[in-house]
Coordinates of C-alpha atoms in Angstrom, one line a residue:
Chain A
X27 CA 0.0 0.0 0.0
X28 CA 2.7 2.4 0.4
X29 CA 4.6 1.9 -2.2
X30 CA 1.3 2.5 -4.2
X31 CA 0.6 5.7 -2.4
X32 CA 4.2 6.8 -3.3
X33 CA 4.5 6.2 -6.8
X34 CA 0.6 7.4 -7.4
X35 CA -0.4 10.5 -6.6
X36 CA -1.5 12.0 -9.7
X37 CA -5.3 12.8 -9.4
X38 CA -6.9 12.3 -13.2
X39 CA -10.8 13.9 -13.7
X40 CA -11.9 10.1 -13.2
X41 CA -10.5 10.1 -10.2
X42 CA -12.1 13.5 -9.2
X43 CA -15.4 12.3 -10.3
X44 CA -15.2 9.1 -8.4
X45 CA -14.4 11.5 -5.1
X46 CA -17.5 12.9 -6.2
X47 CA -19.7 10.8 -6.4
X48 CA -18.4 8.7 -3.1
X49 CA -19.4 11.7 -1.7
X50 CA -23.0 12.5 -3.0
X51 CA -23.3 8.8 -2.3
X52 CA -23.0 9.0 1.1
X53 CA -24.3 11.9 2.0
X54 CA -27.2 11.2 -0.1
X55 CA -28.0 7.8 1.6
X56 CA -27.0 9.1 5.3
X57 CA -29.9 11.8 4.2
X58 CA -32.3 9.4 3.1
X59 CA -31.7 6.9 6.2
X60 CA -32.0 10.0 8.8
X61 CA -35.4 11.3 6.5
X62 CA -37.6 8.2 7.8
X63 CA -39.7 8.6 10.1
X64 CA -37.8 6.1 12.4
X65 CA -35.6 8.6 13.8
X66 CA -32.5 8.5 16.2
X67 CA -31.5 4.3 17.2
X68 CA -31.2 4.0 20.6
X69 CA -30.2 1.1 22.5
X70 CA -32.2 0.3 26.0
X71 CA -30.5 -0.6 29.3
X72 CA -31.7 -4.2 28.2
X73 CA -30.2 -4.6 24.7
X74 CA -33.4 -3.6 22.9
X75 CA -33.2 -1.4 19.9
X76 CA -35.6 1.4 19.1
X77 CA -35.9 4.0 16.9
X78 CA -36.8 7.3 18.3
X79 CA -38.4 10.3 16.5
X80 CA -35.5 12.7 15.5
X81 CA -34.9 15.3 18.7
X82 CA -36.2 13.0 20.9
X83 CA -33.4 10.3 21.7
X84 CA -30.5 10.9 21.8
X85 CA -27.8 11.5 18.8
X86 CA -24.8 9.8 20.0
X87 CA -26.1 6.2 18.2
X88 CA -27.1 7.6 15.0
X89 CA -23.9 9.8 15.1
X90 CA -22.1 6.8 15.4
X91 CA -23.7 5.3 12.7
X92 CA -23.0 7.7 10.1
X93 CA -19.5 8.1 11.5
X94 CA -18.7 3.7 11.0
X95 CA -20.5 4.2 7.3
X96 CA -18.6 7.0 6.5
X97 CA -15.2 4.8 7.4
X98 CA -16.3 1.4 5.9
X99 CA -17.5 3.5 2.9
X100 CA -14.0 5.6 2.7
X101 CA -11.5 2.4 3.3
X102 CA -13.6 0.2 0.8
X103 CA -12.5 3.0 -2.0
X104 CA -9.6 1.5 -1.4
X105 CA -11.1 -0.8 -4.0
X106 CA -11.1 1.8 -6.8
X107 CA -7.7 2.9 -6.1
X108 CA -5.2 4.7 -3.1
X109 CA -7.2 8.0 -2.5
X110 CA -7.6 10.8 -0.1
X111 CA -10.7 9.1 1.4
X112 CA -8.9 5.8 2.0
X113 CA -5.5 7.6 3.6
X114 CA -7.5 9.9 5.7
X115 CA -9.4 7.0 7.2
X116 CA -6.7 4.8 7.9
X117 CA -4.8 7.4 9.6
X118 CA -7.2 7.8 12.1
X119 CA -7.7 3.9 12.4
X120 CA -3.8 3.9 12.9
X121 CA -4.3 6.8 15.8
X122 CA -7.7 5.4 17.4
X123 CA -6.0 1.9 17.4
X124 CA -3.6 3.0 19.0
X125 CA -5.1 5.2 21.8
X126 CA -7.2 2.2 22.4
X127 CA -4.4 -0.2 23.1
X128 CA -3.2 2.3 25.4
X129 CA -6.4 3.2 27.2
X130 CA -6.7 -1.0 27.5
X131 CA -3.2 -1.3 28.7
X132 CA -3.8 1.4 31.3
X133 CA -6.6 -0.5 32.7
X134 CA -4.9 -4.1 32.4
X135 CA -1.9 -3.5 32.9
X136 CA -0.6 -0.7 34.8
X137 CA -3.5 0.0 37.3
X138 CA -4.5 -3.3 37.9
X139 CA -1.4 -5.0 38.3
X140 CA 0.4 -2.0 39.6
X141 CA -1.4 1.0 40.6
X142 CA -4.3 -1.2 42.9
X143 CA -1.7 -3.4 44.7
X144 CA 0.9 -0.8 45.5
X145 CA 1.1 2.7 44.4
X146 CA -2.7 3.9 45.5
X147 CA -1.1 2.8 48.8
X148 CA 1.3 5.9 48.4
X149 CA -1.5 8.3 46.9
X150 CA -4.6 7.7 48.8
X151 CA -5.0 8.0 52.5
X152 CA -7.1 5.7 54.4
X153 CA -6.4 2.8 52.2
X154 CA -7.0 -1.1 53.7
X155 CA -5.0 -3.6 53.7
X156 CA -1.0 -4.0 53.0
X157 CA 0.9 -2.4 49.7
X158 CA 2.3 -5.6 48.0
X159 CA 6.3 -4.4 47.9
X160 CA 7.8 -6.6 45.2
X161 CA 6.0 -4.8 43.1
X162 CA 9.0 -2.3 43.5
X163 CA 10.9 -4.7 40.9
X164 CA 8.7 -4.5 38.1
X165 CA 8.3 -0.9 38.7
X166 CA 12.2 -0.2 38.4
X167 CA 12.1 -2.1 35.7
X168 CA 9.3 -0.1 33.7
X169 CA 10.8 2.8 34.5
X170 CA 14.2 1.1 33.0
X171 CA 12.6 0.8 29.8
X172 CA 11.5 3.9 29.5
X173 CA 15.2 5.3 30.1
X174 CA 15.3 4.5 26.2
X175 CA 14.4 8.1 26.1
X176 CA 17.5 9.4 27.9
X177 CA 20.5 8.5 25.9
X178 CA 23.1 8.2 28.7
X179 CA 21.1 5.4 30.2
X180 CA 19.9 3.5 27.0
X181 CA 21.7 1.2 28.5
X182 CA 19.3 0.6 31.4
X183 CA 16.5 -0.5 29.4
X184 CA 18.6 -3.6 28.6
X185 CA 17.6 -5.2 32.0
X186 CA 13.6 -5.0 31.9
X187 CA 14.5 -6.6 27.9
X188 CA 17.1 -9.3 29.8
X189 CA 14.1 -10.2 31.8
X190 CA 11.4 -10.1 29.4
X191 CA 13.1 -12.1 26.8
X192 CA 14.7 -14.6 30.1
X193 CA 11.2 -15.3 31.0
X194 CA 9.8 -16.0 28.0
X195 CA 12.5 -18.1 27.2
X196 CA 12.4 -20.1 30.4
X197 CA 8.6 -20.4 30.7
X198 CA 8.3 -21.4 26.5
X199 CA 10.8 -24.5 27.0
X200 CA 8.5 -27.3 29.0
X201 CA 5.3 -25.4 27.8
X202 CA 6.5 -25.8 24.4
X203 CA 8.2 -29.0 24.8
X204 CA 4.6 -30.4 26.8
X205 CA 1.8 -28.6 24.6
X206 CA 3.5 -28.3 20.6
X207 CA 5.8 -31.5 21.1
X208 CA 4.8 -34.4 22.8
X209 CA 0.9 -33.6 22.5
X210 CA 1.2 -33.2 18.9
X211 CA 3.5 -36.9 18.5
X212 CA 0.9 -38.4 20.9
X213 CA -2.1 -37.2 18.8
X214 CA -0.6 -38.4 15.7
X215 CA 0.2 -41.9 16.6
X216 CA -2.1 -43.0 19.3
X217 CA -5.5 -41.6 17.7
X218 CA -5.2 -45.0 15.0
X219 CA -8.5 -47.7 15.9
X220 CA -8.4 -50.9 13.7
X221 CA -12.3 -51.0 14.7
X222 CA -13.5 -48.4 12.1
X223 CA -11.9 -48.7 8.9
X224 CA -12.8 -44.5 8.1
X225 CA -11.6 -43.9 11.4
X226 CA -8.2 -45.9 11.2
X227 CA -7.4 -44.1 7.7
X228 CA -8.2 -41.0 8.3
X229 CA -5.2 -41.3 11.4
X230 CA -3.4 -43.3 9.2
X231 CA -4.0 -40.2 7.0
X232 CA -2.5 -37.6 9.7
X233 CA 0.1 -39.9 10.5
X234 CA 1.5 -40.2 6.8
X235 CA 0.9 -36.5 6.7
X236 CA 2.9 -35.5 10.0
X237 CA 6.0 -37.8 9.5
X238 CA 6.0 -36.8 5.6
X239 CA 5.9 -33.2 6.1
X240 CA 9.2 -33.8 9.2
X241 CA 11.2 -35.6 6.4
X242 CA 10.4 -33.0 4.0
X243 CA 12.2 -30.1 5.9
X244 CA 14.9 -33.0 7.4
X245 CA 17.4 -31.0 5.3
X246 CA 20.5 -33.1 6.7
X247 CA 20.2 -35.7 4.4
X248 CA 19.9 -35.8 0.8
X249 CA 16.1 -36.5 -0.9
X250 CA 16.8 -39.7 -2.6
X251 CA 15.4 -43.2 -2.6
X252 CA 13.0 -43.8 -0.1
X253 CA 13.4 -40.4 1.6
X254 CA 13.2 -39.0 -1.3
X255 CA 9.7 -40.5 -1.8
X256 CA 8.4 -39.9 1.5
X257 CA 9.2 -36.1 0.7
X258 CA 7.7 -35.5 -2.4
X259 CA 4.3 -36.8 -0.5
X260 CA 5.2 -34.1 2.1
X261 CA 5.1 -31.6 -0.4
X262 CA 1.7 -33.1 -1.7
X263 CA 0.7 -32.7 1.9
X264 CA 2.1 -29.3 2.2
X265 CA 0.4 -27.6 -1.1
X266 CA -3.0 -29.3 0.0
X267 CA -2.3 -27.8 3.6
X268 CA -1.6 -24.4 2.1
X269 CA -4.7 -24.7 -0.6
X270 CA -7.3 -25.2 2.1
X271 CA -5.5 -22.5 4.3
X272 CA -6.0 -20.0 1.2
X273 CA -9.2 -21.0 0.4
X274 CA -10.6 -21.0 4.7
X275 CA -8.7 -17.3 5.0
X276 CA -10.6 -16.0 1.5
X277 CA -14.0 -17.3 3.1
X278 CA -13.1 -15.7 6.4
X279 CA -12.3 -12.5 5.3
X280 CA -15.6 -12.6 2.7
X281 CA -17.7 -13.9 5.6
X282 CA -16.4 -10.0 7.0
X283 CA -17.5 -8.3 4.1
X284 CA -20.9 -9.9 4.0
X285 CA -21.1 -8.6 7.8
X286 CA -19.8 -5.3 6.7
X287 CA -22.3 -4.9 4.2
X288 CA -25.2 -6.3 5.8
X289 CA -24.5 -3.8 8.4
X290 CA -24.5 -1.0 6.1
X291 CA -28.1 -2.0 4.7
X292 CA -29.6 -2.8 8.4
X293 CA -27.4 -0.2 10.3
X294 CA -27.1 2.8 7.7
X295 CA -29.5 2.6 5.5
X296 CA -32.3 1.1 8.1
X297 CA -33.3 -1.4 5.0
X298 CA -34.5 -4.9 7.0
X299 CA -32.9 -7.8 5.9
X300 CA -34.6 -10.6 8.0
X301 CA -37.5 -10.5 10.1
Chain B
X19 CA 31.1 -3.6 30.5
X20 CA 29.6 -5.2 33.5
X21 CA 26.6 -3.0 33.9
X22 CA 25.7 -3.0 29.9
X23 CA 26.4 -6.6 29.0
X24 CA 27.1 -9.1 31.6
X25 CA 24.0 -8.1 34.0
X26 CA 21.6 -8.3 31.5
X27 CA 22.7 -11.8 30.0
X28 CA 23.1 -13.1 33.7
X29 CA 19.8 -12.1 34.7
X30 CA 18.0 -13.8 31.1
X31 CA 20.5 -16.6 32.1
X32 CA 19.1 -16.7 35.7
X33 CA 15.2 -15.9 35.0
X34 CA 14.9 -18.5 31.9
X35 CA 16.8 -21.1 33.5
X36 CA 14.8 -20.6 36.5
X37 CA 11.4 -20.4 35.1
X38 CA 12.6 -23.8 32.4
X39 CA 13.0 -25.5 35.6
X40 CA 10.1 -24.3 37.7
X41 CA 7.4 -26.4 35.9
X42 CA 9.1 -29.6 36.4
X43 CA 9.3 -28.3 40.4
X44 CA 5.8 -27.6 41.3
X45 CA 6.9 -26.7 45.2
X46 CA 4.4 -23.8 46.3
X47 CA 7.1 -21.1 45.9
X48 CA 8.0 -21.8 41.8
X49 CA 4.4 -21.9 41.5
X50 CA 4.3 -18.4 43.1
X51 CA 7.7 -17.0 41.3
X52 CA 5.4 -17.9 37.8
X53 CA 3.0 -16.1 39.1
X54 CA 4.6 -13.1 40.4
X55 CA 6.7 -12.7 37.3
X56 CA 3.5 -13.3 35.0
X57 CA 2.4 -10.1 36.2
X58 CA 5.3 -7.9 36.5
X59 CA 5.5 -9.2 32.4
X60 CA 2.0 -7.5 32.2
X61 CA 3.2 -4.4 34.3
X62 CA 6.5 -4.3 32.0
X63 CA 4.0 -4.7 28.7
X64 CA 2.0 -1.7 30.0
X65 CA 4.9 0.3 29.6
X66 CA 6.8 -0.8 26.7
X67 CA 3.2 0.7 25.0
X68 CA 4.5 3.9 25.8
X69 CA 7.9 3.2 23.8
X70 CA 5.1 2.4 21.2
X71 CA 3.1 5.6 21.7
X72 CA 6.6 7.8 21.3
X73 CA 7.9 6.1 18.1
X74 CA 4.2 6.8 16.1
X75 CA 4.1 10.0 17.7
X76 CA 7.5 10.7 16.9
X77 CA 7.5 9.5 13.0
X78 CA 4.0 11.6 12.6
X79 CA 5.6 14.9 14.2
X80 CA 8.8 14.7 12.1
X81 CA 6.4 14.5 9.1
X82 CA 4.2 17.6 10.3
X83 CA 7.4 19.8 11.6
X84 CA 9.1 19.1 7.8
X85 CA 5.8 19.8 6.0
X86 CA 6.0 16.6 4.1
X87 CA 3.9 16.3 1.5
X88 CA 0.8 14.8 3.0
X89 CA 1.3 15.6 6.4
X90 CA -2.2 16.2 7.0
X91 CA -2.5 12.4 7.5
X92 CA -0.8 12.7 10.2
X93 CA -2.6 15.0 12.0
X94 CA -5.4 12.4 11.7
X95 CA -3.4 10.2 13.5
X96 CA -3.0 12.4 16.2
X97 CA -6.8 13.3 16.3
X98 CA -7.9 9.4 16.4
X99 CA -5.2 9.0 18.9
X100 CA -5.6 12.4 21.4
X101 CA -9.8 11.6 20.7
X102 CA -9.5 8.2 22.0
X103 CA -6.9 9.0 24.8
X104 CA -9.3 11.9 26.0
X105 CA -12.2 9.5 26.1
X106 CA -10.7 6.8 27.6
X107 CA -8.3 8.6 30.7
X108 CA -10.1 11.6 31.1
X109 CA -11.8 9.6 34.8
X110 CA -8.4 9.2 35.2
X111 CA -7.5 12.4 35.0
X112 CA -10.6 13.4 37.4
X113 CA -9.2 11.3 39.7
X114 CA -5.7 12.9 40.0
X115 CA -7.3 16.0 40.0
X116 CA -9.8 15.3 43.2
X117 CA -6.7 13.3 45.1
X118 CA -4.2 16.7 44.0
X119 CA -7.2 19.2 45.1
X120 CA -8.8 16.8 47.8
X121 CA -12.2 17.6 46.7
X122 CA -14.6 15.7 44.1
X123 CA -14.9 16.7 40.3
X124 CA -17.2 15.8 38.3
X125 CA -16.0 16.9 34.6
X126 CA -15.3 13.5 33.2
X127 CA -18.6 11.4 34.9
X128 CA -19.6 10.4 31.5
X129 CA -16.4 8.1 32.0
X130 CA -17.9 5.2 33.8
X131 CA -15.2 3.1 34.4
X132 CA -12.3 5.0 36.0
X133 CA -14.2 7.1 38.4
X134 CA -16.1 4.5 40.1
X135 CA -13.2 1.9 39.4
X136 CA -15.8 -0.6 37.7
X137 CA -17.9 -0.7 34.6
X138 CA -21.3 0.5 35.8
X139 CA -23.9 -2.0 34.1
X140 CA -25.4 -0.7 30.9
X141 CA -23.3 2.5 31.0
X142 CA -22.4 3.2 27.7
X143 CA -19.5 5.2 27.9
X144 CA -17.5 7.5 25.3
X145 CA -14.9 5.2 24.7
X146 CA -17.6 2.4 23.9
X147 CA -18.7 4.8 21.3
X148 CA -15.2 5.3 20.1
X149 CA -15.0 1.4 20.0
X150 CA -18.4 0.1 18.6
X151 CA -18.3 3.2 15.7
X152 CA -14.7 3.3 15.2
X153 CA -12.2 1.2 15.9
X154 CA -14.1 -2.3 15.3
X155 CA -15.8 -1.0 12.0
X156 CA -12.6 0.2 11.1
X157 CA -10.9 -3.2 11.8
X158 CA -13.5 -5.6 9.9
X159 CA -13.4 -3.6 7.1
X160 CA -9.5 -3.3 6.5
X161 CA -9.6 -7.2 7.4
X162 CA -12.5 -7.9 4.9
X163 CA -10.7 -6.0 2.0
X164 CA -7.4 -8.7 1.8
X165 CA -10.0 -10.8 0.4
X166 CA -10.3 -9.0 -2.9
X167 CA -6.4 -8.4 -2.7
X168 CA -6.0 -12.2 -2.0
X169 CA -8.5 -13.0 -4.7
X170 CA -7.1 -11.2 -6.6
X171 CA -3.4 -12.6 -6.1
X172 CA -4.7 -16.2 -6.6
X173 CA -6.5 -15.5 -9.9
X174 CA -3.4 -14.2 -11.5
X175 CA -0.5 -16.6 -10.1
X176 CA -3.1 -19.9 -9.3
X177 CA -2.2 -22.2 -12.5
X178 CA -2.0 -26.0 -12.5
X179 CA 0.9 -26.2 -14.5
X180 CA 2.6 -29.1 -12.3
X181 CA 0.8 -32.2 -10.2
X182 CA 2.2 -30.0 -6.4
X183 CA -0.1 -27.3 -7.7
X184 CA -3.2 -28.9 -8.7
X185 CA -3.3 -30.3 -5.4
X186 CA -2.9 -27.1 -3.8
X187 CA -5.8 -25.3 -6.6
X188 CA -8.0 -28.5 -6.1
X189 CA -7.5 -28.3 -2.0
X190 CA -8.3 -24.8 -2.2
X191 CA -11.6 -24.7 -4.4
X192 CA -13.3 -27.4 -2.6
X193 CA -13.0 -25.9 0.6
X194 CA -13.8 -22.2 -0.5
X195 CA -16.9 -23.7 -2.1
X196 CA -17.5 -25.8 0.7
X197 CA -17.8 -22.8 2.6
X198 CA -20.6 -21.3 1.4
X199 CA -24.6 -22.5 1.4
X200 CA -24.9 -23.3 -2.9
X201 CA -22.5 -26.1 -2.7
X202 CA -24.2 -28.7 0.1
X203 CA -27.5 -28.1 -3.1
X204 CA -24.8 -28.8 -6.2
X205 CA -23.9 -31.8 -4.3
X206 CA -24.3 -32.8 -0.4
X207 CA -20.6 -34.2 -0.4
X208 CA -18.8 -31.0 -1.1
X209 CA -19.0 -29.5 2.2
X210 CA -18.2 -33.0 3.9
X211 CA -14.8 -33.3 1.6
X212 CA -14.1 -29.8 2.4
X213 CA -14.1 -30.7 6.2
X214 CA -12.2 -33.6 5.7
X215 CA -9.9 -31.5 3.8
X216 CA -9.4 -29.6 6.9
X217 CA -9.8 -31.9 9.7
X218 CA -7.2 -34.4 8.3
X219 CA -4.0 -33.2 5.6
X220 CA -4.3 -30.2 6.9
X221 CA -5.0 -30.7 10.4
X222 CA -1.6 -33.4 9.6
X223 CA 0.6 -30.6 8.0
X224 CA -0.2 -28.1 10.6
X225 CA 1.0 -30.5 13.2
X226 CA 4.6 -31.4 11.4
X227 CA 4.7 -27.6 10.8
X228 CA 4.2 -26.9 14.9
X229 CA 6.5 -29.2 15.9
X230 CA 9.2 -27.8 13.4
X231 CA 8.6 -24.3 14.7
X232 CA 8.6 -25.4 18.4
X233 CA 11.4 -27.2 17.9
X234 CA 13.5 -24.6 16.8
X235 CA 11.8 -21.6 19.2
X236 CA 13.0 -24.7 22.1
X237 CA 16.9 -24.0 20.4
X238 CA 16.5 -20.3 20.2
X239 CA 15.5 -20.5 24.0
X240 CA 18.2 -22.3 25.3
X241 CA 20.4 -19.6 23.0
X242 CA 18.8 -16.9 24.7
X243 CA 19.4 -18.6 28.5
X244 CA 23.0 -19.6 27.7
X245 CA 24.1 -16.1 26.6
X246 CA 24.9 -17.4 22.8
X247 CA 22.0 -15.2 21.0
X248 CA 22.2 -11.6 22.2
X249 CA 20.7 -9.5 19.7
X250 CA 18.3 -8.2 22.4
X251 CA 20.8 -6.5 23.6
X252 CA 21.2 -4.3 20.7
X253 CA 24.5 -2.6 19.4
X254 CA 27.7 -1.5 21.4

């Protein structure tokens, strides 16, 4: 996308009619959807939706409305080409994303593993119960990484990233080695019952498939003979793997446009789709 | 020297060997090490965001300050981003505010859930609204356009030109038909093989694939504890 929005910046009078008429489109529609009689949505305490006489309920809903059209609209002319509309609403996707994941890390992170157990203790008078002290580690440590900033101490931040990385290193061994090793072999090999002919293939199946797939990326000995054989039915394994992955991913992400769309006709445009 | 390099890989050294041995040794203390250090992960994760928050806000000001051509973007970015920041802390803020001044305020109440320190039920807040018109709208729809760009893709470079990628055209076919409700009526098998598809060579390659990766983030690992990958540490 950026190296598109680089190299193509010239704006041609088909371009300018497009902006055009994305425009009339919407603001056409948004006035056509606001014109019913139906009025402002509004959502009760118990999840019902209503539609309330314009002036009446209140705006905030059908503000919202307009303002998640007007975005879904804007980044679908991606479609047509890199435009104004499209930048414009990706940058504030990039800035609101990224205020969220703050606001959520706040709230997760910092002032419920932090702020409740120790530091309101320092802040608040009259608080119960006892401040939980080695929180003083992770705290130093926090503040270690954010001497990134000061160049002198860049240095410090490699401690909090020596712990960070030590941890996840120590706690991914035996979880690793327990969940995505010797689960996976066990699965494989133990899943095979002569009793059901369907059943017994279709392990024989995954079996064939798992050890196939191994010797296909065993890369310390040569692919010949009967290694050799058992690769190339790796790769058969591998390009039907990566076929149904394509094909499950395009469905997914169409199964989000349908939702997308059929949220713009029930949503936007107020048009019922099902009773 | 010591401060700069040796410290930090003693205490990765120290904390992964630790914490690789600590699930074979479930004593009531390792159990209560994981946990302690499971959290202060959390606590360090809250503020390695703000390293985050700099570098965007850092690349998008050098753009503005230079008057780049289309800087104007990146004022956008800082309006999504101050917007949702204001929505979302500004209970917080009212809260430093009444602890600095000792007496209540009441200029962020449409917050719900920093001033009371818990949602209030069926309080819908301005950073809901920044969320439910916003950010998830925003989200499907960037997700939902790959699949013209992956369509796309796989109509130009998809050919069956060798027996490796028929398989992988066949595989892919039967399970995007098999997907949708028209294929069960053109013939009631097609959405069965498409599951079988799934459930079994895939499901198979998937595993193979795991184990490969595991085995090699288990080496990287014990490179990590044992000092021999540092890149972590950066330069100098």
């Amino acid at each position: 996308m950026d190296t598109q929005a680089q190299g193509d910046t010239t704006t041609t009078r088909g371009d300018r009619i497009f902006y055009v008429v994305l425009t009339l489109l919407f603001v056409g529609l948004s006035a056509w959807s606001l014109s019913g009689e139906t009025g402002h949505r509004f959502t009760a305490p118990d999840g019902t939706v209503s539609w309330l006489p314009v002036g009446r309920g209140p705006a905030w809903e059908t503000l919202g409305v307009l303002v998640a059209a007007g975005l879904t609209l804007a980044l679908y002319s991606f479609l047509y080409k890199d435009n104004p509309f499209f930048k414009a609403a990706e940058h504030i996707y990039v800035g609101v994303g990224l205020g969220y994941s703050l606001v959520i890390a706040w709230f997760q992170y910092i002032k419920a593993e932090l702020y409740f157990p120790l530091v309101k203790y320092w802040v608040r008078d009259g608080v119960q119960g006892q401040p939980d002290y080695l929180l003083i580690v992770p705290l130093v440590l926090g503040l270690f990484l954010l001497a990134r900033f000061i160049r002198p101490l860049q240095w410090l931040s490699r401690w909090s990233f020596a712990f960070i990385i030590g941890f996840g290193s120590g706690v991914a061994i035996p979880n690793i080695i327990h969940a995505n090793v010797l689960q996976q072999m066990q699965s494989s090999m133990a899943a095979i019952e002569f009793g059901n002919v369907w059943l017994a293939a279709n392990a024989l199946c995954a079996l064939l498939g798992v050890v196939s797939v191994l010797v296909y990326f065993y890369f310390s000995v040569e692919h010949k003979g009967a290694i050799g054989v058992v690769s190339k039915i790796g790769i058969w394994f591998l390009m039907i793997s990566f076929g149904a992955s394509f094909g499950y991913t395009v469905m997914g992400r169409m199964a989000l446009f349908v939702g997308r769309v059929q949220w713009l006709i029930e949503e936007w445009l107020r048009i019922p789709l099902s009773s | 020297m010591l401060l700069k390099r040796t410290i930090p890989v003693a205490i990765a050294f120290v904390v992964g060997l630790w914490f690789a041995i600590q699930y074979y040794v479930p004593t009531s203390f390792s159990e209560r090490s994981l946990t302690w250090a499971s959290n202060w992960a959390k606590i360090l994760l809250g503020f390695a965001y703000i390293l985050g928050l700099y570098s965007l806000v850092h690349v998008h000001w050098q753009k503005i300050r230079r008057g780049q051509p289309g800087y104007g973007y990146s004022l956008l970015v800082y309006v999504g981003l101050v917007g949702t920041l204001v929505l979302g802390l500004s209970g917080e803020v009212q809260t430093l505010v009444d602890i600095a001044t000792g007496k209540a305020h009441h200029f962020a109440d449409f917050q719900a859930y920093s001033t009371h320190d818990k949602p209030i039920p069926n309080f819908s807040s301005g950073f809901d609204w920044v969320y439910n018109y916003v950010f998830y709208p925003a989200s499907a729809t960037m997700f939902s356009i790959l699949a013209f760009f992956i369509a796309s893709a796989a109509y130009r470079t998809f050919r069956a030109r060798t027996i490796e990628a028929a398989f992988l055209l066949i595989a892919a076919i039967i399970v995007m038909f098999g997907r949708v409700p028209i294929a069960a009526a053109v013939h009631r098998a097609i959405p069965d093989v498409a599951d079988w598809i799934m459930a079994n060579p895939n499901m198979a390659v998937k595993r193979a694939i795991l184990i490969g990766i595991s085995l090699g983030t288990i080496a990287t690992s014990l490179r990590i504890i044992f000092g021999i990958e540092r890149a972590y540490l950066g330069g100098d």
